[in-house]
Tab-separated table of C-alpha atoms in Angstrom:
chain	number	residue	atom	x	y	z
A	161	MET	CA	-18.359	-48.534	-89.788
A	162	ALA	CA	-16.182	-46.203	-91.937
A	163	ALA	CA	-12.945	-44.933	-90.572
A	164	THR	CA	-13.884	-41.637	-91.005
A	165	HIS	CA	-16.738	-41.980	-88.036
A	166	PRO	CA	-16.064	-38.470	-86.124
A	167	PHE	CA	-15.889	-40.166	-82.798
A	168	ARG	CA	-14.154	-43.387	-84.038
A	169	ASP	CA	-10.815	-42.918	-81.953
A	170	GLU	CA	-12.427	-41.688	-78.836
A	171	LEU	CA	-14.853	-44.689	-78.734
A	172	ILE	CA	-12.176	-46.907	-78.976
A	173	ALA	CA	-10.246	-45.092	-76.156
A	174	THR	CA	-13.321	-45.052	-73.995
A	175	ALA	CA	-14.028	-48.702	-74.220
A	176	SER	CA	-10.546	-49.594	-73.701
A	177	THR	CA	-10.120	-47.433	-70.633
A	178	ILE	CA	-13.145	-48.998	-69.288
A	179	GLY	CA	-11.725	-52.486	-69.789
A	180	THR	CA	-8.287	-51.775	-67.886
A	181	PRO	CA	-7.548	-55.016	-66.624
A	182	GLY	CA	-7.843	-55.042	-62.729
A	183	LYS	CA	-10.951	-52.482	-62.873
A	184	GLY	CA	-14.500	-52.434	-63.290
A	185	ILE	CA	-17.782	-50.409	-63.628
A	186	LEU	CA	-19.817	-49.376	-60.325
A	187	ALA	CA	-23.547	-49.160	-61.612
A	188	ALA	CA	-25.201	-46.331	-59.633
A	189	ASP	CA	-27.868	-45.973	-62.205
A	190	GLU	CA	-30.885	-46.920	-59.716
A	191	SER	CA	-34.276	-45.041	-60.816
A	192	THR	CA	-35.857	-42.836	-57.986
A	193	GLY	CA	-38.201	-45.695	-57.498
A	194	THR	CA	-35.292	-48.467	-57.309
A	195	ILE	CA	-33.273	-46.479	-54.846
A	196	GLY	CA	-36.351	-45.958	-52.854
A	197	LYS	CA	-36.622	-49.521	-52.441
A	198	ARG	CA	-32.969	-49.881	-51.208
A	199	PHE	CA	-33.392	-46.736	-48.816
A	200	ALA	CA	-36.401	-48.548	-47.282
A	201	ASN	CA	-34.260	-51.615	-46.542
A	202	ILE	CA	-32.043	-49.171	-44.276
A	203	ASN	CA	-34.985	-46.898	-42.903
A	204	VAL	CA	-34.029	-43.808	-44.853
A	205	GLU	CA	-36.594	-41.581	-46.445
A	206	ASN	CA	-36.379	-41.544	-50.449
A	207	ASN	CA	-35.789	-37.848	-51.153
A	208	ALA	CA	-33.422	-36.027	-53.224
A	209	GLU	CA	-31.134	-34.816	-50.426
A	210	ASN	CA	-30.700	-38.394	-49.048
A	211	ARG	CA	-30.255	-39.269	-52.624
A	212	ARG	CA	-27.624	-36.665	-53.421
A	213	ALA	CA	-25.872	-37.503	-50.212
A	214	TYR	CA	-25.561	-40.996	-50.682
A	215	ARG	CA	-24.298	-40.609	-54.533
A	216	GLU	CA	-22.064	-38.470	-53.135
A	217	LEU	CA	-20.024	-40.660	-50.784
A	218	LEU	CA	-19.935	-43.090	-53.827
A	219	VAL	CA	-18.159	-40.669	-56.271
A	220	THR	CA	-15.967	-38.931	-53.874
A	221	THR	CA	-14.385	-42.206	-52.215
A	222	GLU	CA	-10.786	-41.679	-52.241
A	223	GLY	CA	-8.863	-44.510	-54.243
A	224	LEU	CA	-11.660	-45.870	-56.179
A	225	GLU	CA	-9.949	-45.103	-59.129
A	226	GLU	CA	-7.397	-47.803	-58.343
A	227	HIS	CA	-10.394	-50.385	-58.843
A	228	ILE	CA	-13.183	-48.770	-60.895
A	229	SER	CA	-12.763	-47.426	-64.403
A	230	GLY	CA	-16.573	-46.360	-64.927
A	231	VAL	CA	-19.454	-45.488	-63.028
A	232	ILE	CA	-22.768	-45.406	-64.570
A	233	LEU	CA	-25.298	-42.696	-63.446
A	234	PHE	CA	-28.800	-41.995	-63.522
A	235	ASP	CA	-30.182	-38.695	-64.859
A	236	GLU	CA	-30.760	-36.993	-61.596
A	237	THR	CA	-27.071	-37.836	-60.274
A	238	ALA	CA	-25.533	-36.768	-63.672
A	239	ARG	CA	-27.014	-33.395	-63.001
A	240	ASP	CA	-26.227	-33.103	-59.049
A	241	THR	CA	-23.637	-31.501	-57.443
A	242	VAL	CA	-21.509	-32.470	-54.475
A	243	SER	CA	-20.976	-30.411	-51.524
A	244	ASP	CA	-18.198	-28.353	-52.913
A	245	GLY	CA	-20.035	-27.398	-55.807
A	246	ARG	CA	-18.428	-29.754	-58.540
A	247	THR	CA	-20.823	-31.987	-60.722
A	248	MET	CA	-20.681	-35.592	-59.831
A	249	ILE	CA	-19.294	-35.985	-63.342
A	250	GLU	CA	-16.329	-33.683	-62.462
A	251	CYS	CA	-15.625	-35.694	-59.480
A	252	LEU	CA	-15.209	-38.800	-61.527
A	253	THR	CA	-13.407	-37.575	-64.609
A	254	SER	CA	-11.030	-35.649	-62.483
A	255	ARG	CA	-9.937	-38.754	-61.188
A	256	GLY	CA	-9.495	-40.661	-64.488
A	257	ILE	CA	-12.970	-42.689	-63.941
A	258	VAL	CA	-15.149	-42.479	-66.983
A	259	ALA	CA	-18.780	-41.148	-66.341
A	260	GLY	CA	-21.493	-43.072	-68.065
A	261	ILE	CA	-25.418	-42.773	-68.400
A	262	LYS	CA	-28.307	-45.124	-68.119
A	263	VAL	CA	-30.376	-43.860	-71.333
A	264	ASP	CA	-33.317	-46.511	-71.552
A	265	LYS	CA	-36.957	-45.898	-70.361
A	266	GLY	CA	-37.254	-49.497	-69.040
A	267	PRO	CA	-39.042	-52.585	-70.255
A	268	ARG	CA	-42.518	-52.905	-71.663
A	269	ASN	CA	-44.806	-55.757	-72.458
A	270	VAL	CA	-45.583	-54.791	-76.126
A	271	PHE	CA	-45.973	-58.348	-77.498
A	272	SER	CA	-49.898	-59.132	-78.133
A	273	GLY	CA	-50.592	-62.687	-76.985
A	274	ILE	CA	-47.292	-63.261	-75.477
A	275	GLU	CA	-47.253	-63.042	-71.372
A	276	GLY	CA	-44.365	-61.313	-69.674
A	277	GLU	CA	-41.994	-60.500	-72.379
A	278	THR	CA	-40.748	-57.091	-73.160
A	279	VAL	CA	-38.911	-54.710	-75.225
A	280	THR	CA	-36.947	-51.943	-73.565
A	281	GLN	CA	-38.205	-48.346	-74.453
A	282	GLY	CA	-36.530	-45.225	-75.046
A	283	LEU	CA	-35.365	-44.789	-78.472
A	284	ASP	CA	-37.386	-41.799	-79.172
A	285	ASN	CA	-35.198	-38.696	-79.080
A	286	LEU	CA	-32.114	-40.795	-77.857
A	287	ASP	CA	-30.015	-38.985	-80.495
A	288	VAL	CA	-30.657	-35.507	-78.493
A	289	ARG	CA	-30.371	-36.882	-75.193
A	290	ALA	CA	-27.010	-38.544	-76.046
A	291	ALA	CA	-25.687	-35.401	-77.423
A	292	GLU	CA	-26.797	-33.675	-74.320
A	293	TYR	CA	-25.033	-36.117	-72.080
A	294	TYR	CA	-21.879	-35.859	-74.135
A	295	ALA	CA	-21.873	-32.265	-73.541
A	296	MET	CA	-22.166	-32.769	-69.856
A	297	GLY	CA	-19.253	-35.043	-69.826
A	298	CYS	CA	-20.343	-38.761	-70.039
A	299	ARG	CA	-18.525	-40.936	-72.248
A	300	PHE	CA	-20.481	-44.119	-72.317
A	301	ALA	CA	-24.177	-45.201	-71.994
A	302	LYS	CA	-26.108	-48.230	-70.854
A	303	TRP	CA	-29.137	-49.818	-72.007
A	304	ARG	CA	-30.700	-52.964	-70.556
A	305	ALA	CA	-32.630	-55.531	-72.609
A	306	VAL	CA	-34.537	-58.174	-70.327
A	307	LEU	CA	-35.471	-61.838	-71.362
A	308	LYS	CA	-36.351	-64.759	-69.218
A	309	ILE	CA	-36.229	-68.542	-69.514
A	310	ASP	CA	-39.398	-70.382	-69.172
A	311	VAL	CA	-39.074	-74.119	-70.164
A	312	ALA	CA	-42.951	-74.414	-70.126
A	313	SER	CA	-43.818	-71.666	-72.571
A	314	GLY	CA	-40.786	-71.765	-74.504
A	315	ALA	CA	-39.679	-68.254	-73.474
A	316	PRO	CA	-37.800	-66.584	-74.822
A	317	SER	CA	-39.455	-66.421	-78.061
A	318	ALA	CA	-37.831	-65.838	-81.211
A	319	LEU	CA	-39.669	-62.618	-81.422
A	320	ALA	CA	-38.385	-61.352	-78.160
A	321	ILE	CA	-34.958	-62.238	-78.860
A	322	HIS	CA	-35.033	-60.416	-82.446
A	323	GLU	CA	-36.867	-57.221	-81.347
A	324	ASN	CA	-34.536	-56.860	-78.021
A	325	ALA	CA	-31.197	-57.227	-80.334
A	326	VAL	CA	-32.421	-54.820	-82.856
A	327	THR	CA	-33.435	-52.444	-80.200
A	328	LEU	CA	-29.921	-52.768	-78.448
A	329	ALA	CA	-28.304	-52.474	-81.775
A	330	ARG	CA	-30.156	-49.197	-82.912
A	331	TYR	CA	-29.476	-47.642	-79.413
A	332	ALA	CA	-25.697	-48.554	-79.605
A	333	GLN	CA	-25.631	-47.104	-83.129
A	334	ILE	CA	-27.253	-43.796	-81.868
A	335	CYS	CA	-24.920	-43.539	-79.104
A	336	GLN	CA	-21.942	-43.985	-80.803
A	337	GLN	CA	-23.013	-41.283	-83.566
A	338	ASN	CA	-23.280	-38.927	-80.627
A	339	GLY	CA	-19.906	-40.031	-78.922
A	340	LEU	CA	-20.681	-42.365	-76.281
A	341	ALA	CA	-19.681	-45.849	-75.968
A	342	PRO	CA	-22.781	-48.042	-75.559
A	343	ILE	CA	-23.042	-50.700	-73.141
A	344	VAL	CA	-25.007	-53.391	-74.552
A	345	GLU	CA	-27.207	-55.455	-71.880
A	346	PRO	CA	-28.805	-58.544	-72.873
A	347	GLU	CA	-29.938	-59.688	-69.186
A	348	ILE	CA	-31.553	-62.959	-68.882
A	349	LEU	CA	-33.085	-63.240	-65.595
A	350	MET	CA	-32.402	-65.735	-62.999
A	351	ASP	CA	-35.830	-66.708	-62.462
A	352	GLY	CA	-37.082	-70.002	-63.613
A	353	THR	CA	-36.635	-73.828	-63.018
A	354	HIS	CA	-34.396	-74.488	-66.111
A	355	ASP	CA	-30.750	-76.182	-65.608
A	356	LEU	CA	-27.161	-75.090	-66.468
A	357	ALA	CA	-27.533	-76.855	-70.113
A	358	THR	CA	-30.409	-74.999	-71.039
A	359	ALA	CA	-29.353	-71.703	-69.822
A	360	VAL	CA	-26.238	-72.212	-71.924
A	361	ALA	CA	-28.242	-73.089	-74.858
A	362	VAL	CA	-30.546	-70.001	-74.391
A	363	ASN	CA	-27.744	-67.593	-73.798
A	364	VAL	CA	-25.821	-68.607	-76.838
A	365	LYS	CA	-28.703	-67.988	-78.979
A	366	VAL	CA	-29.491	-64.522	-77.310
A	367	GLN	CA	-25.933	-63.329	-77.474
A	368	ALA	CA	-25.494	-64.530	-81.011
A	369	ALA	CA	-28.493	-62.217	-82.218
A	370	VAL	CA	-27.483	-59.389	-80.494
A	371	ILE	CA	-23.946	-59.740	-82.300
A	372	GLU	CA	-25.518	-60.142	-85.201
A	373	ALA	CA	-27.732	-57.130	-85.117
A	374	LEU	CA	-24.710	-55.129	-84.032
A	375	HIS	CA	-23.178	-56.001	-87.143
A	376	GLU	CA	-26.342	-55.225	-89.272
A	377	HIS	CA	-26.317	-51.609	-87.675
A	378	ASN	CA	-22.771	-50.980	-88.478
A	379	VAL	CA	-21.747	-50.758	-84.721
A	380	LEU	CA	-18.006	-50.263	-84.139
A	381	LEU	CA	-17.425	-53.403	-81.879
A	382	GLU	CA	-14.087	-52.034	-80.710
A	383	GLY	CA	-16.044	-49.001	-79.371
A	384	CYS	CA	-18.679	-51.015	-77.314
A	385	ILE	CA	-18.849	-52.828	-73.973
A	386	LEU	CA	-20.916	-55.880	-73.383
A	387	LYS	CA	-22.850	-56.497	-70.422
A	388	PRO	CA	-24.330	-59.749	-70.012
A	389	ASN	CA	-25.555	-62.115	-66.994
A	390	MET	CA	-23.280	-64.893	-65.617
A	391	VAL	CA	-24.573	-68.139	-67.061
A	392	VAL	CA	-26.569	-69.921	-64.080
A	393	PRO	CA	-29.127	-72.504	-63.511
A	394	GLY	CA	-32.664	-70.958	-62.738
A	395	GLN	CA	-33.267	-69.974	-59.344
A	396	ASP	CA	-35.482	-72.540	-58.597
A	397	CYS	CA	-33.877	-75.445	-60.351
A	398	PRO	CA	-33.246	-78.123	-58.050
A	399	THR	CA	-29.675	-78.930	-58.974
A	400	ARG	CA	-26.935	-76.335	-57.951
A	401	ALA	CA	-24.098	-75.756	-59.747
A	402	SER	CA	-20.489	-74.993	-58.462
A	403	PRO	CA	-18.728	-71.695	-58.942
A	404	GLN	CA	-16.257	-73.658	-61.326
A	405	ASP	CA	-19.110	-75.076	-63.298
A	406	ILE	CA	-20.739	-71.435	-63.523
A	407	ALA	CA	-17.579	-70.049	-64.723
A	408	LYS	CA	-17.119	-72.758	-67.401
A	409	ALA	CA	-20.521	-72.446	-68.613
A	410	THR	CA	-20.084	-68.729	-69.140
A	411	ILE	CA	-16.919	-68.549	-70.645
A	412	THR	CA	-17.971	-71.379	-73.162
A	413	THR	CA	-21.181	-68.991	-73.984
A	414	LEU	CA	-18.855	-66.015	-74.785
A	415	ARG	CA	-16.344	-68.271	-76.727
A	416	ARG	CA	-19.298	-69.542	-79.078
A	417	THR	CA	-20.772	-65.947	-79.632
A	418	ILE	CA	-18.353	-62.780	-78.851
A	419	PRO	CA	-15.811	-61.842	-81.238
A	420	PRO	CA	-12.418	-60.760	-80.081
A	421	ALA	CA	-13.040	-57.330	-81.554
A	422	LEU	CA	-15.096	-56.420	-78.622
A	423	PRO	CA	-12.783	-55.218	-75.487
A	424	SER	CA	-14.541	-55.865	-72.380
A	425	ILE	CA	-17.068	-57.850	-71.178
A	426	ASN	CA	-18.387	-56.269	-67.780
A	427	PHE	CA	-20.748	-58.684	-66.295
A	428	LEU	CA	-23.939	-57.500	-64.093
A	429	SER	CA	-24.729	-59.413	-60.793
A	430	GLY	CA	-28.332	-59.988	-61.473
A	431	GLY	CA	-28.969	-60.689	-57.806
A	432	LEU	CA	-26.186	-62.736	-57.141
A	433	SER	CA	-24.786	-62.170	-53.536
A	434	GLU	CA	-21.683	-59.950	-53.175
A	435	GLU	CA	-19.461	-63.022	-52.853
A	436	GLN	CA	-21.169	-65.046	-55.323
A	437	ALA	CA	-20.550	-62.277	-57.856
A	438	THR	CA	-16.877	-61.987	-56.850
A	439	VAL	CA	-16.192	-65.607	-56.839
A	440	TYR	CA	-17.697	-66.414	-60.019
A	441	LEU	CA	-15.811	-63.770	-61.748
A	442	ASN	CA	-12.779	-64.798	-60.283
A	443	GLU	CA	-13.021	-68.421	-61.418
A	444	MET	CA	-13.943	-67.120	-65.224
A	445	ASN	CA	-10.333	-65.370	-64.932
A	446	LYS	CA	-8.446	-68.357	-64.060
A	447	LEU	CA	-9.959	-70.075	-67.599
A	448	PRO	CA	-8.211	-69.922	-70.802
A	449	GLY	CA	-9.546	-68.605	-74.026
A	450	ARG	CA	-10.501	-64.946	-73.048
A	451	PRO	CA	-9.327	-62.484	-75.789
A	452	TRP	CA	-11.591	-59.712	-74.024
A	453	THR	CA	-11.255	-58.192	-70.391
A	454	VAL	CA	-13.855	-60.122	-68.326
A	455	ALA	CA	-14.754	-57.800	-65.642
A	456	PHE	CA	-17.797	-56.411	-63.765
A	457	SER	CA	-20.549	-53.874	-63.772
A	458	TYR	CA	-22.033	-54.424	-60.395
A	459	GLY	CA	-24.870	-52.543	-58.667
A	460	ARG	CA	-26.267	-54.580	-55.755
A	461	ALA	CA	-23.183	-56.609	-55.526
A	462	LEU	CA	-20.947	-53.591	-54.996
A	463	GLN	CA	-23.512	-51.246	-52.753
A	464	LYS	CA	-25.406	-53.691	-50.415
A	465	SER	CA	-22.870	-53.580	-47.487
A	466	VAL	CA	-22.101	-49.814	-48.431
A	467	LEU	CA	-25.762	-48.838	-47.772
A	468	GLU	CA	-25.910	-51.077	-44.627
A	469	ALA	CA	-22.914	-49.248	-43.144
A	470	TRP	CA	-24.049	-45.813	-44.360
A	471	SER	CA	-27.591	-46.147	-43.253
A	472	GLY	CA	-28.308	-42.552	-43.663
A	473	SER	CA	-26.073	-40.601	-41.550
A	474	ALA	CA	-23.130	-38.490	-42.486
A	475	ASP	CA	-21.265	-39.945	-39.634
A	476	ASN	CA	-21.257	-43.277	-41.108
A	477	VAL	CA	-19.653	-42.072	-44.602
A	478	PRO	CA	-16.230	-43.115	-43.543
A	479	ALA	CA	-17.151	-46.579	-42.789
A	480	ALA	CA	-19.578	-46.690	-46.110
A	481	GLN	CA	-16.690	-45.629	-48.433
A	482	ALA	CA	-14.473	-48.331	-46.787
A	483	ALA	CA	-17.175	-50.824	-47.471
A	484	LEU	CA	-17.240	-49.795	-51.102
A	485	LEU	CA	-13.455	-49.748	-51.416
A	486	GLU	CA	-13.464	-53.324	-49.850
A	487	ARG	CA	-15.823	-54.565	-52.417
A	488	ALA	CA	-14.402	-52.867	-55.384
A	489	LYS	CA	-10.781	-54.082	-54.373
A	490	ALA	CA	-12.166	-57.611	-54.296
A	491	ASN	CA	-13.843	-57.349	-57.715
A	492	GLY	CA	-10.652	-55.885	-59.114
A	493	LEU	CA	-8.594	-58.937	-57.984
A	494	ALA	CA	-11.365	-61.205	-59.411
A	495	THR	CA	-10.796	-59.438	-62.832
A	496	LEU	CA	-7.143	-60.956	-62.677
A	497	GLY	CA	-8.198	-64.146	-60.951
A	498	GLN	CA	-6.422	-63.259	-57.778
A	499	TYR	CA	-9.125	-62.909	-55.319
A	500	GLU	CA	-8.675	-65.326	-52.392
A	501	SER	CA	-12.285	-66.270	-50.971
A	502	ASP	CA	-12.738	-67.583	-47.684
A	503	GLY	CA	-14.302	-70.673	-49.230
A	504	THR	CA	-17.780	-69.808	-48.497
A	505	VAL	CA	-20.307	-68.569	-51.115
A	506	ALA	CA	-23.162	-67.135	-49.365
A	507	GLU	CA	-26.579	-68.252	-50.506
A	508	ASP	CA	-28.204	-66.762	-47.503
A	509	SER	CA	-27.074	-63.091	-48.802
A	510	SER	CA	-28.521	-63.551	-52.249
A	511	LEU	CA	-30.032	-60.440	-53.608
A	512	PHE	CA	-32.071	-62.250	-55.823
A	513	GLU	CA	-35.522	-60.418	-56.806
A	514	SER	CA	-38.062	-62.228	-58.853
A	515	ASN	CA	-38.704	-60.430	-62.488
A	516	TYR	CA	-36.192	-57.782	-61.350
A	517	VAL	CA	-36.925	-54.361	-62.975
A	518	TYR	CA	-35.327	-50.798	-61.775
């Protein structure tokens, strides 16, 4: 990308701010349908006012900026206001938290003759939408590609890897042309029976393809954020891996594929429990060979306790905000390798959902 790119310095600054050591991203970009599933678990009706009230408690949490550098919003939330009339974007930016926006339209099965593999939709009019979100105050965007490992069928296929990599790169290019630093999210689902070694091999292949596509599309890596999954065995693999094994596999994969020019790698939690997501991140940040910030971009692993504490009641907002701060602080410490766990990684509180969509 040419040095004269009009947003070059701003994109680099945005990515650098998001990658501030000790901080990470709160992913609050659940679609209306997905947040409805979350509300159903706590017996809260999925309506516009309840969604607004819940997201208001997130963005108005005092002290959130100490551990959170960016928040990904859903379109409805980006247009919503809080009780005092400010937009939710203004609530965040006034405290130095960068507001981001989910811009993809979800994965679709578009491969003839290939069962269960998808490409994410949403490139149509993305330039217009990106420009509008920039004018609203957003400074980064997110796009999720979804792949899966299936030893029996050979998934992910070369076609699925290629098409998702190119689509991610095209999205990133369009966003950067309109001032939004792109979060590039190639998620390999936890579903499957594969072991850790297989997970490493497939993750290397996918991440290498994504980086190649970003280069081919002249995406400025210094103004870009990667949001990958942690490298774990399949959910149905009979052999479990320790947090140290998972951390080593994940950092090894990154070292083999991700250039140092990319400033920040913010992992998705992907169905891990709150404690698992924090412990695995902490173990990664104890390892050498990390030229990037290694941080988090968690949705479920930051919000499960918050939703349970809130349960739809205004009286519970302080407790819910305290729960959010607790998880945000824990993960902020994990980005520095300073989180002290109680020694248990709670398998029974796993947030895994098969073939997760949102």
